[in-house]
Structure formats: structure tokens, C-alpha cells
């Protein structure tokens, strides 16, 4: 017997019971982005490999170990995108969106990284990201963080995420820091693992990313990046902290926070949670004032962030199961006998014309009233509309409130008024998060 073909390890199917939650969460995220004046940009999921090597940095985990890279039939070296910023900048330059302009953009979609799959870490995962081009002030960084904070409030998870903040300074400051780090790391070379020893020469700042606890302990005595920061970066950072204080957004300054991608400068931040085990970073971002120029565009300051949607959904499901609940039907239409099925379909279409926002399901496959009501319950319907021979002949329908059990007969032409009163008065499910 042939073995069934299965999905690729670390790449998930999202089944209807989960997609309902995804849709609700995505809608909330997009509404917030919209309220801050961001517009969507949609980008390919495959780009030329050198784009990621140049943007993210050749000596980073993402580029060294995690990219899905292949040669296509034409011999081109391509990669599945591991993140969204590089492609966004590439598109911005290509279409002349950035030079001398201000752009507030967001994107959403699958990203790919060859990592060991575990809870909150997959090989295909999804990110929603926001990028602002053309402004260098700390007020822009602050408002981006306000936006993310509003995401958490809208999703009811604000108590379960914490903001960590750092400044990694300008390129020049990092060059000086690099020298200091190499000197420090050389003194402790015997205690470094192979990865860190290699990085010590290629990209010593990346050693700060290490997950190795022994080396992390060693790093307590390492030079601190912020001490190497230029005045401009320090002033930028103080103003950002001030704006966060004024807005009442708590944060911790984490001097070791550097993020895993090379393009950042000045502000870096992460929203972390303790509720997802070691996959604790939900959202990360920062400034990348050099990237546009580095990729061939005219120098354009920028700041952005990206969030892993799987981790966000895991957190929402843990903290706020209300949002995670399955979608229910609002109305379920039941018929007395097969002969009335066409009448039921007609009535359902009529109601969808007048009330397009209701989730309205007709019963398929006949069955006794008991069976049909059982299905209405299974779909969580609030109201059942029951069409019997007598009602159909008289242009009427029985309206049954499945929450209270009460029922009444109404003219079919009058049902939409009744449904509107139920579903706009807060008594129905329309107003709850179940939709
Ligand atoms: P981590 O340290 O957990 O590997 P990262 O620093 O590599 O995260 P970023 O490149 O900053 O992550 O991506 C932003 C967000 O995307 C992360 O905070 C996380 O929520 C999500 N993310 C990153 N990699 C994965 C993955 N393999 N599976 C699921 N989500 C991911
Ligand atoms: Mg990673």
C-alpha cells in the first residue's frame, strides 16, 4: 500500500476551528493599523537570495542556518522570505515609494525559516509587520510602540506582555563597540562555544544573542553597548523613553537586547511574554536608518516591527479564550420535510439580501425536527427559523429563540425586522467577540 503524503515538518494546516480565531485576531490587528494611518503592501514570498544576505546580514542565524534557499530552473539563487522588511524595502526602492516621501506600511503573510519545530516555532509561520519610512524622530518610534500596545489592549493580553527596550547606536558606535567586544571575547576565548568563537571575528555583537547559559553568564562582564553610543543616539533614546513615560507605557531597558538581524540601529525593542515557554518574544522591532541606502536606494530613515501571529494566537488562546472561541451561527433554518427545502433556501436568500452581516445556515440533508435542532445547537445558533407546511402556505415562519426556548409565528416579510432587533440590541452574538 502506498504511504499517504503528509505535510512538511514544521508547516501547519490551519483548520476551520482555528481559522475563526485567526480571522478575528487579524481583523483586530488590521483595524488598529488602519486607525494609525498605515496602508497594506503585498509582496512576493520568494526573493533573490542576495537581498536577504545584504539586508539581514550574512553572519546571522537567519541567513546562515535558517533560510530555504534553492536554485530555480533558470539558475537563479532564490530564497523563501524569512522576514518581511527586506522585501518591503526592495519594493519601496523599486517603485519609488520612499525617496523624499513618508510612508506608513503594513504587510502580513507566511515567512519561512528552517528551525527545529516546537511550540511557537515553525518552519512556515506568519508575521504581521509595520514599517514607517522617511522620518527619523523618536516620536515615530514611540507611536509605533503605542500602536503595538493598542494591539495588546484590543486583544485583552496587555497584562501578559512586557516591553524591553535598548539603543544599539549608530553604525560608527557599533564599530567601536565591535573592537571592544573582540578584545573582551579574546580574553575568554577558551570558554566560548564554536559558534561564538567564529562570530567573535565575523560579527561579535551576535555573541550577545547566544542561548548558551554559560556564555550568557560570561557576558555579564562584557562591554555594554549603550556606553559606546553616540550623542545623537543617546538623545534619541532618552526622548523615546520620555514619550513612553508620558504615555504611561511601562518598559525595561535591556542593555543586551540586540535583535537577530543586522540592519537595526538606534532603537530596538521586543514585547515578551512568560506564558509561552522559551518562545517568549511575540513582537520585535527597531530603527533601520541605513537599510534603504544599503540596498541601493537614497538614504531614507525607517523604523518597523514584526510580530509572529502563531505566538500571538497561542497567547490569546491562553489568556483570552473568548476571542479564541469557535464562530457560531446566528440563525439556523429548519424545514418540516424535504418538500419545503426550496422554500427554506428562498427565505434564507431573502434574509441574506436584507441582513448580509448575519451568519445564517440552512439545514442540509433533511432529518427529524429533533435532528435538525440538534444541528442548530451544534453550530451554536441563537435563533432557529422553522418552516412547516402550514406556515409556508401562509407566508409565515416560526421563530424560535434557542437561548430562551420561546417561540412565535411571524410573517416571513417581517422576520428581518425581528432579527435586526435581536442582533443589534446586544442580546445576540453579533456584538460579542464570537464573531
Ligand atoms: P526568536 O528569538 O524566538 O527566534 P527572532 O528574533 O528570530 O525570534 P524575529 O526575526 O525578530 O524573531 O521575528 C519577529 C517575530 O516573528 C518573533 O518575535 C516571533 O514572534 C516570530 N517568529 C520568528 N521566528 C519564528 C518561527 N520560527 N516560528 C514562529 N514564529 C516565529
Ligand atoms: Mg530566531
PDB file of C-alpha atoms and ligand atoms in Angstrom, residues 62 66 113 115 121, ligand 2:
ATOM      1  CA  UNK A  62      18.613  33.562   9.905  1.00  0.00           C
ATOM      2  CA  UNK A  66      17.554  29.127   8.638  1.00  0.00           C
ATOM      3  CA  UNK A 113      12.797  29.517   8.489  1.00  0.00           C
ATOM      4  CA  UNK A 115      14.351  25.792  12.538  1.00  0.00           C
ATOM      5  CA  UNK A 121       8.436  27.849  16.455  1.00  0.00           C
TER       6      UNK A 121
HETATM    7 MG1  LIG B   2      15.025  33.181  15.506  1.00  0.00          MG
END
